[in-house]
XYZ file of C-alpha atoms in Angstrom:
763
model
C 11.046 6.257 12.231
C 13.577 7.529 14.788
C 16.905 5.779 14.527
C 16.376 4.593 11.034
C 17.946 6.546 8.276
C 19.611 6.231 4.945
C 23.349 5.590 4.987
C 25.985 7.751 3.459
C 27.153 11.313 3.411
C 24.701 14.159 3.833
C 23.576 16.112 0.783
C 21.035 19.001 0.642
C 18.244 18.244 -1.704
C 15.280 20.243 -3.046
C 12.131 19.348 -1.158
C 8.607 20.472 -2.000
C 6.672 22.093 0.872
C 4.292 19.189 1.053
C 7.021 16.710 1.204
C 8.910 18.820 3.819
C 5.955 18.585 6.022
C 5.680 14.866 5.497
C 9.263 14.283 6.416
C 8.150 15.247 10.000
C 11.617 16.006 11.220
C 12.897 12.554 10.569
C 16.578 12.912 9.476
C 17.809 11.063 6.430
C 21.408 11.090 5.402
C 22.155 10.673 1.754
C 24.740 8.971 -0.470
C 26.299 11.378 -2.943
C 28.302 8.717 -4.764
C 27.645 8.815 -8.499
C 30.560 6.678 -9.694
C 30.210 4.227 -12.567
C 29.518 0.692 -11.862
C 32.638 -1.389 -11.188
C 33.383 -4.824 -12.529
C 31.066 -7.365 -10.904
C 33.262 -10.399 -11.355
C 36.609 -11.250 -12.688
C 36.889 -11.073 -16.461
C 35.324 -7.632 -16.571
C 31.790 -8.911 -16.634
C 29.716 -5.819 -16.026
C 26.179 -4.986 -14.927
C 26.088 -1.488 -16.423
C 22.890 0.512 -17.022
C 21.492 0.364 -20.575
C 21.076 3.644 -22.436
C 18.326 5.911 -21.174
C 17.978 3.723 -18.122
C 17.121 5.422 -14.781
C 20.106 5.942 -12.695
C 19.062 3.827 -9.667
C 22.494 2.429 -9.072
C 25.635 4.310 -8.025
C 29.181 3.450 -7.005
C 30.355 2.429 -3.596
C 32.943 4.136 -1.406
C 35.907 1.881 -0.809
C 35.525 1.757 2.973
C 31.943 0.678 2.752
C 32.349 -2.069 0.267
C 35.291 -3.629 2.177
C 34.185 -3.043 5.730
C 32.536 -5.848 7.638
C 33.966 -8.538 5.331
C 35.517 -10.500 8.226
C 32.388 -10.454 10.357
C 30.411 -11.673 7.402
C 32.753 -14.618 6.924
C 32.689 -15.414 10.547
C 28.876 -15.429 10.681
C 28.772 -17.445 7.527
C 31.063 -20.097 8.973
C 28.876 -20.351 12.087
C 25.856 -20.916 9.966
C 27.383 -23.570 7.750
C 28.820 -25.314 10.835
C 25.359 -25.596 12.271
C 23.927 -26.722 8.901
C 26.470 -29.545 8.725
C 25.602 -30.622 12.297
C 21.916 -30.549 11.587
C 22.303 -32.468 8.411
C 24.313 -35.124 10.092
C 21.871 -35.386 13.005
C 18.871 -35.749 10.644
C 20.674 -38.288 8.467
C 20.076 -36.214 5.349
C 21.067 -37.715 1.950
C 24.736 -37.716 1.250
C 24.267 -35.104 -1.466
C 22.821 -32.623 0.928
C 25.388 -33.271 3.605
C 28.231 -33.004 1.066
C 26.755 -29.637 -0.186
C 27.070 -28.151 3.334
C 30.453 -29.655 3.951
C 31.959 -28.383 0.699
C 30.437 -24.975 1.264
C 31.979 -24.805 4.788
C 35.518 -25.778 3.587
C 35.349 -23.265 0.778
C 34.284 -20.348 3.059
C 36.909 -21.045 5.671
C 39.615 -20.909 2.889
C 38.258 -17.902 1.029
C 40.451 -14.631 1.099
C 38.716 -11.814 2.840
C 38.502 -9.969 -0.566
C 35.890 -12.456 -1.731
C 33.446 -11.010 0.753
C 33.706 -7.477 -0.447
C 30.809 -5.692 -2.251
C 30.686 -4.150 -5.699
C 28.262 -1.634 -7.247
C 25.296 -3.382 -8.919
C 22.737 -1.757 -11.197
C 20.381 -4.574 -10.182
C 19.990 -3.242 -6.648
C 17.099 -0.734 -6.632
C 18.421 2.781 -6.049
C 16.157 5.408 -4.421
C 16.772 9.042 -5.435
C 15.691 12.102 -3.412
C 15.988 10.053 -0.186
C 15.123 12.962 2.153
C 11.904 13.636 0.311
C 11.085 10.156 -0.936
C 8.065 8.744 0.986
C 8.298 5.329 -0.774
C 11.855 4.899 0.309
C 11.015 5.953 3.850
C 8.233 3.307 3.967
C 10.528 0.737 2.560
C 13.166 1.497 5.189
C 10.491 0.892 7.821
C 9.713 -2.516 6.363
C 13.319 -3.828 6.964
C 13.686 -2.917 10.571
C 12.473 -6.272 11.799
C 14.015 -9.573 10.936
C 14.424 -13.082 12.288
C 18.074 -14.041 13.041
C 19.238 -17.107 11.271
C 19.700 -18.830 14.597
C 15.932 -18.976 14.963
C 15.575 -20.380 11.468
C 17.231 -23.738 12.392
C 15.502 -26.970 12.195
C 13.801 -28.906 9.420
C 10.963 -27.240 7.521
C 8.302 -29.834 6.442
C 6.893 -29.154 2.985
C 3.337 -30.208 3.953
C 3.226 -27.783 6.842
C 3.296 -24.758 4.555
C 0.898 -23.843 1.770
C 2.129 -22.464 -1.487
C 0.637 -19.102 -0.477
C 2.582 -19.094 2.788
C 5.830 -19.859 0.917
C 5.114 -16.986 -1.502
C 4.512 -14.635 1.408
C 7.816 -15.614 2.961
C 9.547 -14.970 -0.320
C 8.000 -11.495 -0.523
C 9.024 -10.828 3.035
C 12.580 -11.879 2.275
C 13.105 -9.472 -0.652
C 13.359 -6.197 1.425
C 15.867 -7.903 3.669
C 17.967 -8.888 0.664
C 17.815 -5.214 -0.568
C 18.852 -4.055 2.958
C 22.082 -6.087 3.038
C 22.912 -5.284 -0.619
C 22.068 -1.568 -0.929
C 24.624 1.068 0.284
C 21.511 3.261 1.010
C 20.463 0.907 3.725
C 21.592 1.207 7.364
C 21.880 -2.606 7.321
C 24.190 -2.774 4.341
C 26.539 -5.676 4.782
C 25.282 -6.322 8.291
C 26.800 -9.737 9.064
C 23.949 -11.421 10.943
C 21.313 -10.168 8.542
C 23.419 -11.145 5.494
C 23.597 -14.756 6.733
C 19.938 -14.726 7.707
C 19.146 -13.773 4.137
C 21.263 -16.629 2.830
C 19.746 -19.129 5.207
C 16.183 -18.107 4.313
C 16.874 -18.067 0.597
C 18.319 -21.558 0.794
C 15.240 -22.760 2.605
C 12.770 -21.262 0.237
C 14.485 -22.345 -2.961
C 14.563 -25.990 -1.789
C 10.923 -25.958 -0.611
C 9.745 -27.061 -4.079
C 9.670 -30.262 -6.005
C 10.871 -30.293 -9.509
C 10.169 -26.551 -9.885
C 6.661 -26.716 -8.396
C 5.536 -25.385 -4.982
C 2.167 -27.077 -5.470
C 3.294 -30.648 -5.992
C 1.234 -33.158 -3.925
C -1.133 -30.531 -2.625
C -4.934 -30.938 -2.800
C -5.371 -27.302 -3.877
C -3.092 -26.045 -6.495
C -2.467 -22.424 -7.370
C -0.003 -22.277 -10.225
C 0.511 -18.499 -9.746
C 2.028 -19.097 -6.360
C 4.887 -20.988 -7.935
C 5.441 -18.214 -10.511
C 5.337 -15.426 -7.998
C 7.680 -17.273 -5.632
C 10.356 -18.191 -8.233
C 10.224 -14.640 -9.711
C 10.903 -12.846 -6.390
C 13.488 -15.417 -5.256
C 15.352 -15.220 -8.576
C 15.403 -11.449 -8.256
C 16.735 -11.680 -4.595
C 19.379 -14.092 -5.714
C 20.366 -11.672 -8.557
C 20.871 -8.828 -6.019
C 23.130 -10.973 -3.947
C 25.319 -12.343 -6.743
C 25.662 -9.001 -8.537
C 26.473 -7.043 -5.450
C 28.573 -9.780 -3.753
C 29.763 -11.842 -6.699
C 32.295 -13.966 -4.754
C 30.478 -14.221 -1.496
C 28.548 -17.455 -2.062
C 30.484 -20.713 -1.920
C 30.270 -22.643 -5.120
C 28.417 -25.492 -3.596
C 25.520 -23.381 -2.550
C 25.517 -21.320 -5.733
C 25.296 -24.466 -7.855
C 22.541 -25.923 -5.711
C 20.492 -22.746 -5.846
C 20.931 -22.325 -9.520
C 19.782 -25.880 -9.978
C 16.493 -24.911 -8.229
C 16.215 -21.842 -10.381
C 16.684 -23.928 -13.497
C 14.090 -26.394 -12.241
C 11.551 -23.528 -11.683
C 12.237 -22.123 -15.133
C 11.912 -25.479 -16.890
C 8.629 -26.212 -15.073
C 7.241 -22.870 -16.366
C 8.349 -23.638 -19.923
C 6.323 -26.842 -19.864
C 3.376 -25.449 -17.843
C 2.945 -22.301 -20.034
C 2.743 -24.504 -23.091
C -0.590 -25.837 -21.782
C -2.314 -22.560 -22.203
C -5.862 -22.429 -23.672
C -5.430 -23.441 -27.319
C -8.720 -21.824 -28.351
C -7.759 -18.349 -27.438
C -7.550 -16.115 -30.507
C -4.287 -14.648 -29.251
C -2.599 -17.983 -28.737
C -0.900 -18.562 -25.347
C -0.564 -14.937 -24.399
C -3.794 -14.366 -22.560
C -2.841 -13.627 -19.000
C -0.994 -10.326 -18.852
C -0.319 -10.029 -15.136
C 1.096 -13.571 -14.995
C 2.759 -13.168 -18.353
C 4.737 -10.235 -16.897
C 5.715 -12.385 -13.949
C 6.779 -15.157 -16.314
C 8.903 -12.762 -18.494
C 10.592 -11.421 -15.297
C 11.359 -15.026 -14.125
C 12.620 -16.103 -17.552
C 14.853 -13.079 -17.995
C 16.527 -13.634 -14.633
C 16.886 -17.403 -15.207
C 18.548 -16.580 -18.532
C 20.994 -14.124 -16.941
C 21.726 -16.321 -13.841
C 22.128 -19.537 -15.914
C 23.567 -17.818 -19.011
C 20.839 -19.500 -21.057
C 19.775 -17.368 -24.121
C 16.586 -19.330 -24.866
C 15.107 -18.087 -21.550
C 15.936 -14.593 -22.485
C 14.237 -15.038 -25.802
C 11.068 -16.236 -24.089
C 11.078 -13.226 -21.863
C 11.548 -10.863 -24.759
C 8.735 -12.414 -26.853
C 6.357 -12.394 -23.945
C 6.953 -8.718 -23.214
C 6.608 -7.778 -26.861
C 3.222 -9.564 -26.973
C 2.211 -7.688 -23.687
C 2.648 -4.485 -25.605
C 0.503 -5.724 -28.396
C -2.277 -6.704 -26.048
C -2.832 -3.171 -24.648
C -6.192 -1.629 -25.160
C -6.264 1.879 -26.760
C -6.684 3.662 -23.412
C -3.828 1.836 -21.600
C -5.560 -1.173 -20.031
C -4.634 -4.785 -20.278
C -7.163 -7.639 -20.509
C -7.329 -9.623 -17.434
C -7.910 -12.935 -19.198
C -8.521 -13.590 -22.843
C -10.320 -10.494 -24.138
C -11.971 -9.567 -20.864
C -11.953 -6.105 -19.311
C -9.152 -4.776 -17.165
C -9.120 -5.665 -13.423
C -7.625 -2.588 -11.594
C -5.614 -4.569 -9.073
C -4.037 -6.775 -11.666
C -3.220 -3.777 -13.852
C -0.908 -2.867 -11.034
C 0.513 -6.404 -10.941
C 1.343 -6.329 -14.641
C 3.087 -2.944 -14.198
C 5.073 -4.016 -11.172
C 6.787 -6.948 -12.876
C 7.013 -5.271 -16.220
C 8.710 -2.183 -14.729
C 11.138 -4.348 -12.772
C 11.902 -6.321 -15.874
C 12.692 -3.122 -17.698
C 14.871 -1.926 -14.817
C 16.940 -5.068 -15.085
C 16.966 -5.546 -18.872
C 16.438 -2.035 -20.523
C 14.169 -3.855 -23.056
C 12.653 -1.149 -25.186
C 9.486 -3.095 -25.777
C 8.724 -3.014 -22.055
C 9.391 0.636 -21.858
C 7.081 1.344 -24.688
C 4.290 -0.824 -23.234
C 4.589 1.112 -19.917
C 4.472 4.389 -21.828
C 1.474 3.215 -23.772
C -0.391 2.394 -20.645
C -0.146 5.945 -19.378
C -3.888 6.824 -19.894
C -5.201 4.122 -17.619
C -4.782 5.709 -14.230
C -5.798 9.238 -15.101
C -8.728 8.009 -16.877
C -9.937 5.448 -14.348
C -8.903 6.654 -10.885
C -11.087 8.837 -8.713
C -10.057 11.063 -5.770
C -7.842 9.335 -3.145
C -7.224 6.220 -5.284
C -10.830 5.109 -5.541
C -11.324 2.947 -8.682
C -14.532 1.297 -9.879
C -14.747 -2.438 -10.108
C -18.176 -2.471 -11.848
C -16.756 -3.279 -15.283
C -14.160 -5.816 -14.068
C -14.608 -9.479 -14.916
C -17.452 -10.799 -12.877
C -15.344 -13.039 -10.579
C -12.923 -10.098 -9.875
C -15.231 -7.234 -8.766
C -12.749 -5.896 -6.286
C -13.229 -2.572 -4.591
C -9.836 -1.566 -3.337
C -7.489 1.407 -3.571
C -4.945 2.229 -6.286
C -1.552 2.424 -4.613
C 0.521 5.428 -5.729
C 3.703 3.464 -6.693
C 2.406 2.527 -10.144
C 1.225 5.868 -11.379
C 4.444 7.333 -9.858
C 6.685 5.136 -11.919
C 4.436 5.497 -15.048
C 4.705 9.270 -14.769
C 8.585 9.031 -14.704
C 8.910 6.545 -17.562
C 6.302 8.152 -19.845
C 7.177 11.724 -18.786
C 3.430 12.285 -18.160
C 2.175 14.651 -15.559
C -1.366 13.355 -14.968
C -0.094 10.077 -13.578
C 2.040 12.205 -11.169
C -1.193 14.034 -10.226
C -2.840 10.681 -9.442
C 0.156 9.511 -7.307
C 0.479 12.845 -5.493
C -3.252 12.913 -4.625
C -3.076 9.518 -3.016
C 0.113 10.348 -1.146
C -1.360 13.495 0.236
C -4.401 11.602 1.362
C -2.342 8.853 3.003
C -0.192 11.343 4.888
C 3.075 10.670 6.691
C 3.818 7.077 7.526
C 0.630 5.633 5.988
C 2.163 3.813 3.042
C 1.469 0.156 3.483
C 4.165 -2.481 3.552
C 3.793 -3.530 -0.076
C 5.956 -5.180 -2.615
C 5.591 -2.322 -5.083
C 7.398 0.198 -2.781
C 10.760 -0.074 -4.575
C 8.999 0.615 -7.820
C 7.721 3.920 -6.431
C 10.932 4.765 -4.657
C 13.081 4.200 -7.690
C 11.199 6.769 -9.829
C 10.066 9.307 -7.213
C 10.991 12.962 -7.990
C 9.407 15.765 -5.848
C 10.176 18.260 -8.588
C 8.431 16.450 -11.472
C 5.590 18.440 -13.061
C 2.201 17.720 -11.724
C -0.974 18.303 -13.763
C -4.441 18.712 -12.633
C -6.443 15.627 -11.928
C -8.688 14.955 -14.930
C -12.311 16.085 -14.135
C -15.481 17.254 -15.827
C -15.217 14.890 -18.835
C -17.412 12.408 -20.664
C -15.645 10.192 -23.174
C -15.761 6.809 -24.809
C -13.555 4.563 -22.691
C -11.755 2.313 -25.102
C -10.649 -0.044 -22.397
C -14.342 -0.770 -21.532
C -15.891 0.109 -24.957
C -18.478 2.249 -23.297
C -18.982 5.726 -21.847
C -17.098 6.985 -18.767
C -17.805 10.283 -17.101
C -16.366 12.134 -14.164
C -17.845 15.268 -12.743
C -16.269 16.137 -9.366
C -17.284 13.499 -6.832
C -19.737 11.781 -9.274
C -18.589 9.281 -11.848
C -20.090 6.430 -13.930
C -19.116 3.776 -16.486
C -20.611 1.272 -18.848
C -19.074 -1.593 -20.676
C -19.908 -2.872 -24.083
C -16.816 -5.037 -24.646
C -17.524 -8.371 -26.304
C -15.847 -10.851 -23.931
C -13.986 -13.829 -25.306
C -14.739 -17.470 -24.382
C -18.346 -16.683 -23.337
C -17.089 -15.562 -19.918
C -20.087 -13.418 -19.512
C -21.002 -10.268 -17.494
C -23.410 -9.807 -14.641
C -23.215 -6.013 -14.729
C -22.901 -3.456 -17.589
C -23.042 -0.269 -15.579
C -21.762 1.300 -12.376
C -21.528 4.708 -10.627
C -19.957 6.101 -7.508
C -19.585 9.123 -5.277
C -16.520 10.002 -3.377
C -16.359 12.096 -0.258
C -13.114 13.932 0.112
C -14.279 16.113 3.038
C -13.072 13.305 5.375
C -9.352 12.466 5.485
C -9.996 8.797 5.005
C -7.562 6.600 3.058
C -10.251 5.368 0.680
C -12.917 8.027 0.295
C -15.554 5.946 -1.451
C -18.856 7.125 -0.075
C -21.309 5.075 -2.048
C -21.354 3.045 -5.293
C -23.644 1.088 -7.493
C -21.369 -1.820 -7.773
C -23.534 -4.113 -9.989
C -26.936 -4.205 -11.521
C -28.118 -7.599 -12.777
C -30.991 -9.884 -13.410
C -31.083 -13.473 -12.247
C -33.575 -16.326 -12.725
C -33.988 -19.816 -11.269
C -34.260 -22.442 -14.013
C -36.688 -25.301 -13.624
C -35.530 -28.257 -11.540
C -34.620 -28.519 -7.845
C -30.853 -28.445 -8.386
C -30.752 -25.457 -10.521
C -28.711 -22.528 -9.294
C -29.624 -18.833 -10.032
C -28.302 -17.762 -13.373
C -27.212 -14.225 -13.695
C -24.392 -14.118 -16.394
C -25.068 -12.893 -19.951
C -23.609 -13.658 -23.368
C -24.205 -12.816 -27.028
C -24.699 -9.110 -26.074
C -25.270 -6.386 -28.515
C -24.237 -3.026 -27.069
C -24.423 0.537 -28.243
C -23.071 3.875 -26.991
C -23.981 7.382 -27.892
C -22.215 10.385 -26.423
C -22.942 14.132 -26.592
C -21.382 17.078 -24.806
C -22.996 16.408 -21.389
C -24.849 13.077 -21.733
C -24.341 9.490 -22.750
C -26.704 6.798 -23.704
C -25.983 2.997 -23.427
C -28.192 0.060 -24.490
C -27.707 -3.677 -24.532
C -29.693 -6.802 -25.484
C -28.245 -10.059 -24.213
C -29.033 -13.738 -23.505
C -28.699 -15.293 -20.170
C -26.181 -18.111 -20.046
C -25.405 -21.394 -18.342
C -23.132 -22.436 -16.671
C -22.827 -19.650 -14.116
C -19.097 -20.068 -13.897
C -16.959 -18.703 -16.819
C -14.456 -20.511 -18.905
C -15.219 -22.948 -21.678
C -18.235 -22.804 -23.930
C -21.235 -21.590 -22.051
C -24.783 -22.479 -23.221
C -27.152 -19.666 -24.182
C -30.455 -19.883 -22.304
C -33.840 -18.904 -23.759
C -34.100 -15.700 -21.652
C -33.279 -12.194 -22.777
C -32.585 -9.000 -21.042
C -32.485 -5.412 -22.259
C -31.073 -2.421 -20.506
C -31.302 1.290 -21.657
C -29.395 3.950 -19.737
C -29.068 7.677 -19.757
C -25.934 9.100 -18.046
C -25.306 12.770 -17.331
C -23.216 15.012 -15.081
C -25.950 14.798 -12.367
C -27.577 11.451 -12.658
C -27.841 7.947 -14.192
C -31.307 6.638 -15.192
C -32.122 3.211 -16.554
C -34.777 0.816 -17.723
C -34.010 -2.852 -17.275
C -36.240 -5.762 -18.400
C -35.980 -9.568 -18.337
C -38.241 -11.833 -20.535
C -38.360 -15.382 -21.956
C -37.672 -15.993 -25.606
C -40.819 -18.166 -26.066
C -42.779 -20.206 -23.492
C -40.593 -21.194 -20.492
C -40.727 -22.764 -17.081
C -38.684 -21.249 -14.271
C -38.803 -20.982 -10.483
C -38.511 -17.200 -10.119
C -36.874 -14.011 -11.400
C -35.188 -11.123 -9.591
C -33.322 -7.829 -10.217
C -30.468 -6.834 -7.971
C -28.793 -3.503 -7.406
C -25.847 -3.784 -5.144
C -24.797 -0.675 -3.338
C -21.456 -0.541 -1.632
C -19.129 1.598 0.399
C -15.654 1.183 1.682
C -13.011 -1.404 0.735
C -14.108 -4.974 0.139
C -14.609 -7.935 -2.195
C -18.417 -8.292 -2.561
C -18.095 -11.220 -4.917
C -16.703 -13.503 -2.155
C -18.843 -16.167 -0.647
C -19.396 -16.514 3.091
C -21.040 -13.115 3.637
C -23.504 -12.618 6.384
C -27.033 -11.679 5.584
C -29.232 -9.577 7.869
C -32.555 -7.761 7.447
C -31.658 -4.176 6.994
C -28.918 -1.654 7.718
C -29.093 1.613 9.621
C -26.920 3.014 6.877
C -29.756 2.698 4.342
C -32.492 5.357 4.554
C -35.701 4.279 2.815
C -38.994 5.875 1.929
C -41.123 6.079 -1.155
C -38.814 3.479 -2.766
C -35.846 5.880 -2.317
C -32.644 4.494 -0.846
C -29.301 6.104 0.129
C -25.916 4.721 0.946
C -23.376 7.398 1.885
C -23.602 10.122 -0.686
C -25.313 7.941 -3.315
C -29.007 8.133 -3.715
C -31.339 5.745 -5.570
C -34.991 5.825 -6.508
C -37.110 3.100 -8.016
C -39.556 5.025 -10.337
C -41.557 1.926 -11.381
C -41.409 -1.865 -11.456
C -43.634 -4.949 -11.709
C -41.910 -7.264 -9.217
C -43.917 -8.480 -6.322
C -41.616 -7.295 -3.452
C -38.447 -5.464 -2.612
C -35.956 -6.865 -0.111
C -32.827 -5.258 1.353
C -29.999 -7.618 2.153
C -27.019 -6.232 3.945
C -23.700 -8.017 3.439
C -20.296 -7.929 4.955
C -17.174 -10.002 4.536
C -15.342 -9.745 7.902
C -12.461 -11.979 6.868
C -11.156 -9.513 4.267
C -8.423 -7.082 5.588
C -10.491 -3.996 4.627
C -14.103 -5.182 5.007
C -16.488 -3.016 3.025
C -20.257 -2.958 3.373
C -22.834 -3.450 0.762
C -26.536 -3.706 0.469
C -28.465 -5.501 -2.165
C -31.773 -3.873 -3.195
C -33.437 -6.978 -4.466
C -36.702 -7.034 -6.465
C -38.200 -10.542 -6.764
C -41.317 -12.701 -7.055
C -43.098 -13.657 -3.927
C -43.172 -17.436 -4.462
C -39.531 -17.789 -5.556
C -38.598 -21.559 -5.836
C -42.032 -22.689 -7.184
C -42.127 -23.496 -10.831
C -44.179 -21.293 -13.082
C -44.915 -20.960 -16.850
C -43.858 -17.766 -18.587
C -44.576 -16.358 -22.028
C -42.778 -13.813 -24.195
C -45.050 -11.051 -22.884
C -44.481 -11.923 -19.291
C -41.762 -9.299 -18.608
C -40.231 -8.008 -15.423
C -38.897 -4.485 -15.549
C -37.385 -1.826 -13.326
C -37.142 1.852 -13.927
C -34.435 3.332 -11.650
C -32.361 6.430 -11.070
C -29.034 7.148 -9.204
C -27.560 10.534 -8.393
C -25.126 12.078 -5.929
C -26.473 13.601 -2.723
C -26.852 17.316 -2.859
C -28.662 17.238 -6.142
C -32.328 16.651 -6.788
C -33.764 13.573 -8.554
C -35.484 13.996 -11.865
C -38.956 15.561 -11.882
C -40.290 12.799 -14.030
C -39.041 9.624 -15.574
C -41.091 7.593 -17.996
C -40.807 4.573 -20.322
C -42.939 4.415 -23.455
C -43.155 3.270 -27.151
C -43.030 5.535 -30.013
C -45.501 5.322 -32.962
C -42.841 3.396 -34.899
C -42.404 0.866 -32.131
C -39.164 2.014 -30.642
C -38.636 2.111 -26.796
C -38.199 5.528 -25.397
C -36.704 6.545 -22.072
C -37.631 10.190 -21.058
C -36.117 12.142 -18.232
C -37.528 15.564 -17.269
C -35.788 18.019 -14.929
C -37.640 21.418 -14.968
C -38.059 22.429 -18.557
C -35.329 20.166 -19.827
C -36.244 16.793 -21.276
C -33.687 14.164 -22.398
C -34.735 11.148 -24.331
C -33.084 7.894 -25.312
C -34.706 5.797 -27.958
C -33.720 2.159 -28.598
C -34.909 -0.511 -31.018
C -33.686 -4.072 -30.415
C -35.291 -5.145 -33.697
C -33.355 -2.433 -35.612
C -30.272 -2.808 -33.375
C -29.946 0.998 -33.074
C -29.812 3.628 -30.290
C -30.527 7.350 -30.348
C -29.863 10.022 -27.748
C -31.917 13.219 -28.025
C -32.476 12.319 -31.648
C -28.761 12.488 -32.607
C -27.477 10.660 -35.632
C -26.324 7.186 -34.624
C -23.245 7.696 -36.863
C -22.020 10.709 -34.769
C -18.588 9.979 -33.390
C -17.789 10.126 -29.692
C -14.870 11.881 -27.935
C -12.013 9.780 -26.463
C -9.557 10.451 -23.600
C -6.867 12.842 -25.054
C -3.706 11.250 -23.642
C -2.460 8.939 -26.289
C -0.645 11.126 -28.807
C -1.772 9.103 -31.892
C -5.392 9.955 -31.081
C -5.048 13.557 -29.921
C -8.398 13.257 -28.296
C -10.205 13.167 -31.624
C -13.562 11.684 -32.053
C -14.264 8.222 -33.510
C -17.259 6.045 -34.283
C -18.085 3.778 -31.376
C -21.114 1.776 -32.524
C -21.063 -1.953 -33.123
């Protein structure tokens, strides 16, 4: 952005050709200072970098840390005078009025030296400024601000939701960095400095006994955690870079609020689900936020028990990692891609501040996740995510960038570089993770090739994952805790990198599930499963996956669900060119129900297809049909056989989401849905279906049969090649092309302790 640049003396840096082009002629100065951190407060209390800590803090030049001290004091006096006048006019309680009066008297009598800055290792430091796209984007995010004179007046608690307060706290943090960092052109800018103090004061006092949800009809406990975590970090930047700036009355008042927030979390976190086999540590992304908040509260308040809580929570986070670098979202559920980033964001920041080796090791151990899971341009499948979190959104490059630096691992760098190149200059969004990417960016770091042409057993999902160019697929066999259930076991997608779009998802099978309407007028369609028995077989170029599961009630997860007397079975063959499956639903004995359906949801673009409030229309011009063949983008689908009574196409869109995607349900159902019928064990509904990327041909023949020994067999013929998958629910066994069920499967070769060796994956 013209006119916006890093502060400090110029220094030539090495810039890769791609990054030179991205700089686009925008000039950045650079700070060459590399002095050691100076004493932060009297008594030689220091905020030095721990051993092996990234050098994101440097010293300050004398003229820059002392300049503007008098203007800052003048502006601070103006603000406190107005605050005293406003408190008097509104007849605020004596304790509030006294706070402002004492703060004003102290500021007016402070020596100018108290307004000087010192070097603080807490302030994020951005290396390679001229070539650092994250730093450039972060700099753009601090160009606008609201002066403190426009923040005057009483803020009514009930006029803001906890989500709005959290958003204001997130918006404040870049402004705090801007006035505390010598890299910022707004470093020690008097009006901005006081604006930051005014907004921080307002936000810290907009809670009740440490809770931003108190008295609200709709509570979101996470908003309180996020808000206190980011405000505590902002406060830490201020007091470590300007240790004598704040008058003691304000500092005592703010720390009282931080203590209230910490104590509230100590109590609230003790109410975690007692039945979870891992105890209270069952929510990794929020556990990372909690650890960050507790650590800062412990440092700010000099309270070791808070520090102990942070360390123990982080240690547990490392223990909860799956073998291929994913964290469970809740309990023992699968990873949710967006929340993997949330966990990393707070864990990395915690490590930057604390140097805790457990945090560093957990980040290193997560290194397989992005290379294994991320497609071209940051596309990542949501098919295996927990059913209520089937997001389809982009991976942002900051997280793999940081993981690459911390783990010294080049494939994460490849993921980040690929997303950055697709975004192009100036396209990084204004996101809170930007400082994470900026702190660890290095244009000269080794970049590996993006992983491609592999078929492995994904130990995060406990099922096969394959990627062959633009085509990829997954299946999940993980046994979920707490009967949370699944409504899809498989997914596949096709990317289209020929268009320079930010999110090149062309088409995806997002979910494939059965549902049925139980008897009774008030019954809702049930589509979740439980008590599933899954099997995976993998050879060099093909994988087989099979599952038998019960339908469950209630539909919503959490608590003990009730198994229903309906069963479904799915058998899938997955190769480098296609995914073919046979799905069937049947009652376990005589039953009464009001209808059955099978749904294949095809999606493209970014969106949240699990949200309610979608519009339903008859058909979409983006779907081409004919002979029970369907196409969305570059994904093609064919229904080879079925015994439902009709097929419907339901096009859905969620316009309220920032990046509305499009998705179409190919729905097979009974004609008289809603009318009670009697069903027997032999009254089965089935679908035989195939998916493949455009540009390839479908199979020549797909059949479903039974062998002489009573096993089900899926056969797929292409030319002279025939692949078979055999499955026996009675024997609870699966065969692929006759291979031995005991044959081990390959795993992703990133974790050093596995070395990519095979392991047995049946259960």
